[in-house]
CSV table of C-alpha atoms in Angstrom, one decimal:
chain,number,residue,atom,x,y,z
A,1,UNK,CA,-1.6,21.0,45.3
A,2,UNK,CA,2.5,20.2,45.6
A,3,UNK,CA,1.4,17.1,47.3
A,4,UNK,CA,-0.1,15.7,44.2
A,5,UNK,CA,3.5,15.3,42.3
A,6,UNK,CA,5.7,12.9,42.8
A,7,UNK,CA,9.4,13.5,43.6
A,8,UNK,CA,10.4,13.5,40.2
A,9,UNK,CA,8.4,16.1,39.0
A,10,UNK,CA,9.4,18.3,42.0
A,11,UNK,CA,12.9,18.2,40.5
A,12,UNK,CA,12.0,20.7,37.7
A,13,UNK,CA,12.9,24.1,38.9
A,14,UNK,CA,10.2,26.0,37.2
A,15,UNK,CA,7.1,27.3,38.9
A,16,UNK,CA,5.0,24.9,36.9
A,17,UNK,CA,1.8,26.0,38.3
A,18,UNK,CA,1.8,29.0,36.0
A,19,UNK,CA,2.6,27.1,32.6
A,20,UNK,CA,0.4,26.6,29.8
A,21,UNK,CA,1.1,23.1,28.9
A,22,UNK,CA,0.9,22.5,25.1
A,23,UNK,CA,1.7,19.0,23.7
A,24,UNK,CA,1.9,18.2,20.2
A,25,UNK,CA,1.8,15.1,18.3
A,26,UNK,CA,-0.1,13.4,21.4
A,27,UNK,CA,0.4,9.9,19.6
A,28,UNK,CA,4.0,10.0,20.0
A,29,UNK,CA,3.4,10.7,23.7
A,30,UNK,CA,2.1,6.9,24.0
A,31,UNK,CA,5.1,5.7,21.8
A,32,UNK,CA,7.6,7.5,23.9
A,33,UNK,CA,6.3,6.0,27.1
A,34,UNK,CA,6.8,2.4,25.9
A,35,UNK,CA,10.2,3.2,25.2
A,36,UNK,CA,13.4,4.9,27.3
A,37,UNK,CA,11.5,8.1,27.7
A,38,UNK,CA,8.9,6.6,30.1
A,39,UNK,CA,10.2,8.8,33.2
A,40,UNK,CA,10.1,11.9,31.2
A,41,UNK,CA,6.4,10.9,30.2
A,42,UNK,CA,5.5,10.2,33.9
A,43,UNK,CA,6.8,13.8,35.0
A,44,UNK,CA,4.7,15.5,32.3
A,45,UNK,CA,1.7,13.2,33.6
A,46,UNK,CA,2.3,14.6,36.8
A,47,UNK,CA,2.1,18.1,35.7
A,48,UNK,CA,-1.2,17.4,34.0
A,49,UNK,CA,-2.7,17.2,37.8
A,50,UNK,CA,-1.7,20.7,38.6
A,51,UNK,CA,-1.2,22.7,35.5
A,52,UNK,CA,-4.3,25.1,34.9
A,53,UNK,CA,-4.1,24.9,31.0
A,54,UNK,CA,-3.3,21.5,29.1
A,55,UNK,CA,-3.5,20.9,25.3
A,56,UNK,CA,-2.9,18.0,23.4
A,57,UNK,CA,-2.9,18.2,19.6
A,58,UNK,CA,-2.7,15.2,17.3
A,59,UNK,CA,-3.5,14.9,13.8
A,60,UNK,CA,-3.6,11.3,14.0
A,61,UNK,CA,-7.2,9.9,15.3
A,62,UNK,CA,-6.8,7.8,18.5
A,63,UNK,CA,-9.7,6.3,20.6
A,64,UNK,CA,-10.3,7.3,23.7
A,65,UNK,CA,-9.4,4.0,25.7
A,66,UNK,CA,-5.7,4.7,24.4
A,67,UNK,CA,-5.2,8.1,26.3
A,68,UNK,CA,-3.7,8.3,29.6
A,69,UNK,CA,-5.8,7.9,32.8
A,70,UNK,CA,-4.5,11.0,34.1
A,71,UNK,CA,-6.4,13.3,31.6
A,72,UNK,CA,-9.7,12.0,32.7
A,73,UNK,CA,-11.7,12.8,36.0
A,74,UNK,CA,-13.2,10.1,38.3
A,75,UNK,CA,-16.5,10.4,36.0
A,76,UNK,CA,-14.4,9.8,32.8
A,77,UNK,CA,-14.6,13.2,31.2
A,78,UNK,CA,-11.6,15.4,30.4
A,79,UNK,CA,-10.4,17.3,33.0
A,80,UNK,CA,-8.4,20.2,32.2
A,81,UNK,CA,-7.5,18.7,29.1
A,82,UNK,CA,-8.5,19.4,25.4
A,83,UNK,CA,-7.7,17.0,22.9
A,84,UNK,CA,-7.9,18.5,19.4
A,85,UNK,CA,-7.9,16.5,16.3
A,86,UNK,CA,-7.4,19.1,13.3
A,87,UNK,CA,-9.3,18.0,10.3
A,88,UNK,CA,-7.5,15.9,7.8
A,89,UNK,CA,-6.5,17.3,4.4
A,90,UNK,CA,-9.6,18.3,1.9
A,91,UNK,CA,-7.6,16.2,-1.0
A,92,UNK,CA,-9.2,12.7,-0.7
A,93,UNK,CA,-6.5,10.1,-0.4
A,94,UNK,CA,-6.5,7.0,-2.8
A,95,UNK,CA,-4.5,4.2,-1.4
A,96,UNK,CA,-3.4,1.4,-3.7
A,97,UNK,CA,-2.5,-1.9,-1.7
A,98,UNK,CA,0.0,-4.0,-3.5
A,99,UNK,CA,0.6,-7.5,-1.7
A,100,UNK,CA,3.5,-9.3,-3.2
A,101,UNK,CA,5.7,-12.1,-2.0
A,102,UNK,CA,9.2,-10.2,-2.4
A,103,UNK,CA,8.5,-6.5,-1.6
A,104,UNK,CA,12.2,-5.6,-2.0
A,105,UNK,CA,12.5,-7.0,-5.3
A,106,UNK,CA,9.3,-5.3,-6.3
A,107,UNK,CA,10.2,-1.9,-5.1
A,108,UNK,CA,13.6,-2.3,-6.9
A,109,UNK,CA,11.9,-3.1,-10.2
A,110,UNK,CA,9.6,0.0,-10.0
A,111,UNK,CA,12.4,2.2,-8.8
A,112,UNK,CA,14.3,1.5,-12.0
A,113,UNK,CA,11.5,2.9,-14.0
A,114,UNK,CA,11.9,6.3,-12.0
A,115,UNK,CA,15.7,6.2,-12.8
A,116,UNK,CA,14.9,5.5,-16.6
A,117,UNK,CA,12.5,8.6,-16.6
A,118,UNK,CA,9.4,6.5,-17.5
A,119,UNK,CA,7.6,8.1,-14.6
A,120,UNK,CA,7.0,11.8,-14.4
A,121,UNK,CA,6.7,12.0,-10.7
A,122,UNK,CA,9.5,11.7,-7.8
A,123,UNK,CA,9.2,8.8,-5.7
A,124,UNK,CA,9.1,9.0,-1.9
A,125,UNK,CA,9.6,5.6,0.0
A,126,UNK,CA,8.7,5.2,3.6
A,127,UNK,CA,10.0,2.2,5.4
A,128,UNK,CA,11.3,2.0,8.8
A,129,UNK,CA,14.5,0.0,7.9
A,130,UNK,CA,17.9,1.0,6.6
A,131,UNK,CA,18.7,-2.6,5.8
A,132,UNK,CA,15.4,-2.7,3.6
A,133,UNK,CA,16.6,0.4,1.9
A,134,UNK,CA,20.2,-0.8,1.6
A,135,UNK,CA,18.9,-3.9,-0.1
A,136,UNK,CA,16.6,-1.8,-2.5
A,137,UNK,CA,19.9,0.4,-3.3
A,138,UNK,CA,21.8,-2.7,-4.2
A,139,UNK,CA,19.0,-3.7,-7.1
A,140,UNK,CA,19.1,0.1,-8.5
A,141,UNK,CA,22.9,0.5,-9.1
A,142,UNK,CA,23.2,3.2,-6.4
A,143,UNK,CA,26.7,4.4,-7.1
A,144,UNK,CA,26.0,5.4,-10.8
A,145,UNK,CA,22.7,7.0,-9.7
A,146,UNK,CA,23.5,8.5,-6.3
A,147,UNK,CA,23.1,12.0,-7.2
A,148,UNK,CA,19.2,11.2,-8.2
A,149,UNK,CA,18.7,9.1,-4.6
A,150,UNK,CA,18.1,10.7,-1.4
A,151,UNK,CA,18.4,8.6,1.9
A,152,UNK,CA,17.0,10.3,5.1
A,153,UNK,CA,17.6,8.7,8.5
A,154,UNK,CA,18.5,9.2,11.9
A,155,UNK,CA,21.9,11.2,11.7
A,156,UNK,CA,22.6,10.7,15.3
A,157,UNK,CA,22.9,7.2,14.9
A,158,UNK,CA,26.5,6.2,14.1
A,159,UNK,CA,25.0,2.8,13.2
A,160,UNK,CA,23.2,4.2,10.2
A,161,UNK,CA,26.5,5.9,9.0
A,162,UNK,CA,28.4,2.8,9.5
A,163,UNK,CA,25.8,0.5,7.7
A,164,UNK,CA,25.8,2.9,4.5
A,165,UNK,CA,29.7,3.5,4.4
A,166,UNK,CA,29.9,-0.6,4.7
A,167,UNK,CA,27.5,-0.9,1.8
A,168,UNK,CA,29.0,1.3,-0.6
A,169,UNK,CA,33.0,0.0,0.4
A,170,UNK,CA,31.4,-3.2,-0.9
A,171,UNK,CA,29.7,-1.9,-4.1
A,172,UNK,CA,33.1,-0.1,-5.0
A,173,UNK,CA,35.0,-3.4,-4.1
A,174,UNK,CA,32.9,-5.3,-6.3
A,175,UNK,CA,33.0,-3.0,-9.1
A,176,UNK,CA,37.0,-2.9,-9.0
A,177,UNK,CA,37.1,-7.0,-8.8
A,178,UNK,CA,34.9,-6.6,-11.8
A,179,UNK,CA,37.5,-4.2,-13.5
A,180,UNK,CA,34.8,-1.7,-14.1
A,181,UNK,CA,35.4,2.1,-13.7
A,182,UNK,CA,33.9,3.7,-10.3
A,183,UNK,CA,31.3,6.3,-11.1
A,184,UNK,CA,31.3,9.6,-9.0
A,185,UNK,CA,34.6,8.5,-7.6
A,186,UNK,CA,35.7,11.4,-6.0
A,187,UNK,CA,32.5,11.5,-3.8
A,188,UNK,CA,32.5,8.1,-3.0
A,189,UNK,CA,36.2,8.3,-1.7
A,190,UNK,CA,35.1,11.2,0.6
A,191,UNK,CA,32.0,9.0,1.8
A,192,UNK,CA,34.6,6.1,2.8
A,193,UNK,CA,37.0,8.5,4.5
A,194,UNK,CA,34.4,10.1,6.9
A,195,UNK,CA,34.6,13.5,4.9
A,196,UNK,CA,31.2,13.7,3.7
A,197,UNK,CA,28.0,11.6,4.8
A,198,UNK,CA,26.1,9.9,2.5
A,199,UNK,CA,22.9,10.7,4.7
A,200,UNK,CA,20.5,13.7,3.5
A,201,UNK,CA,19.0,16.1,5.7
A,202,UNK,CA,15.0,16.2,5.7
A,203,UNK,CA,15.3,19.8,4.7
A,204,UNK,CA,17.4,19.0,1.3
A,205,UNK,CA,15.5,19.2,-2.0
A,206,UNK,CA,13.6,16.0,-3.1
A,207,UNK,CA,15.4,14.2,-5.6
A,208,UNK,CA,14.1,11.5,-8.3
A,209,UNK,CA,14.0,8.7,-5.5
A,210,UNK,CA,13.6,9.8,-1.4
A,211,UNK,CA,13.9,7.0,1.1
A,212,UNK,CA,13.2,7.9,4.5
A,213,UNK,CA,13.2,5.4,8.0
A,214,UNK,CA,10.8,6.6,11.0
A,215,UNK,CA,12.9,9.7,11.8
A,216,UNK,CA,10.9,11.4,8.8
A,217,UNK,CA,7.4,9.7,9.8
A,218,UNK,CA,6.1,12.6,12.0
A,219,UNK,CA,7.0,16.2,12.4
A,220,UNK,CA,8.8,16.4,9.0
A,221,UNK,CA,7.9,18.9,6.1
A,222,UNK,CA,8.6,17.7,2.7
A,223,UNK,CA,7.9,20.0,-0.2
A,224,UNK,CA,7.1,18.3,-3.7
A,225,UNK,CA,4.3,18.8,-5.8
A,226,UNK,CA,4.9,15.8,-8.3
A,227,UNK,CA,5.6,13.4,-5.3
A,228,UNK,CA,4.4,9.5,-5.4
A,229,UNK,CA,4.3,8.1,-1.9
A,230,UNK,CA,5.0,4.6,-1.0
A,231,UNK,CA,4.5,2.8,2.4
A,232,UNK,CA,6.6,-0.4,2.8
A,233,UNK,CA,6.3,-3.1,5.5
A,234,UNK,CA,8.6,-6.2,5.3
A,235,UNK,CA,7.1,-9.1,7.6
A,236,UNK,CA,10.9,-10.4,8.1
A,237,UNK,CA,11.9,-6.9,9.6
A,238,UNK,CA,9.2,-6.4,12.3
A,239,UNK,CA,10.2,-2.9,12.9
A,240,UNK,CA,9.0,-1.9,9.5
A,241,UNK,CA,5.6,-2.4,11.3
A,242,UNK,CA,6.1,0.4,13.9
A,243,UNK,CA,2.9,1.6,14.7
A,244,UNK,CA,2.1,1.6,11.1
A,245,UNK,CA,-1.9,1.6,11.3
A,246,UNK,CA,-1.5,4.8,13.6
A,247,UNK,CA,1.3,6.5,11.8
A,248,UNK,CA,-0.2,6.0,8.2
A,249,UNK,CA,-1.9,9.2,8.5
A,250,UNK,CA,1.0,11.1,9.7
A,251,UNK,CA,3.3,9.5,7.0
A,252,UNK,CA,1.2,10.5,4.2
A,253,UNK,CA,1.0,14.1,5.2
A,254,UNK,CA,4.6,14.4,5.4
A,255,UNK,CA,4.7,15.9,1.6
A,256,UNK,CA,2.8,18.9,2.3
A,257,UNK,CA,2.0,20.1,-1.3
A,258,UNK,CA,1.6,17.0,-3.4
A,259,UNK,CA,-0.9,17.3,-5.8
A,260,UNK,CA,-1.0,13.4,-6.1
A,261,UNK,CA,-3.8,11.7,-4.2
A,262,UNK,CA,-2.5,8.3,-4.5
A,263,UNK,CA,-0.4,6.4,-2.1
A,264,UNK,CA,1.1,2.7,-2.5
A,265,UNK,CA,1.1,0.7,0.2
A,266,UNK,CA,3.5,-2.2,-0.5
A,267,UNK,CA,3.4,-5.3,2.2
A,268,UNK,CA,3.9,-9.2,1.9
A,269,UNK,CA,1.8,-12.1,2.8
A,270,UNK,CA,2.1,-11.4,6.2
A,271,UNK,CA,0.9,-7.7,5.8
A,272,UNK,CA,-0.5,-5.5,8.7
A,273,UNK,CA,-4.2,-6.7,8.9
A,274,UNK,CA,-5.6,-3.4,10.5
A,275,UNK,CA,-3.9,-1.7,7.3
A,276,UNK,CA,-5.1,-4.2,4.8
A,277,UNK,CA,-9.0,-4.3,5.8
A,278,UNK,CA,-9.2,-0.7,6.5
A,279,UNK,CA,-8.9,-0.2,10.7
A,280,UNK,CA,-10.1,2.7,12.3
A,281,UNK,CA,-7.3,4.9,11.9
A,282,UNK,CA,-7.0,3.9,8.1
A,283,UNK,CA,-7.9,6.5,5.4
A,284,UNK,CA,-10.7,5.2,3.6
């Protein structure tokens, strides 16, 4: 059996033949293989050939044609692998699709209504672009409302920290130039000095407006019974389309206890066709 494993997998200093291999978020395996983790995924696929018990888990339906060939035998049947698709939540999700020529501008207007307490829900906005989030923040007076706004993005990415601090520095400088009083000055000084981070943890309590990049698209638990979920794609920012037709179900499942069945999908004229027409992975 050892001969069926390539040299890269033999580097693993474990008795892998005795493993029970359990792989959660199966759809992420496909995404990871397309990126920098390809070699690690190859090692895992080699293990599938010899490990006696293997289970893939996903709540995101995938067609079998997208599965890796290693999990099938020569007749095309599942080998030692069982793919489990847990049933989706019993609450029927209603997706409202809003096509707008300027998505960022429209989201900005809508978020202002939340800050004015004209909406008795909390906004949870999922968009895979910190630049888009910053563009929205410019439209909703972030400095004055930062205690009511939460930004969740990759904390290990120094770029994210730098982008947000530079945005805050520019907003502060603009207000100083206009002779305006700086709101939340003590906190903003600490952010600019690097003493505190403007990036929130996924585990922090929700605020009136919550923004999430793809770091929270999967495997994150958010608890807010009064949540209004927004999914946003912008054609000028191609990475906002990051596998959106597959991850849409994951995104709307992030808020675990929401009592609100409505989800709003904002897109511009070049929106994701599979999402707009109701593709195979799209919640009907």
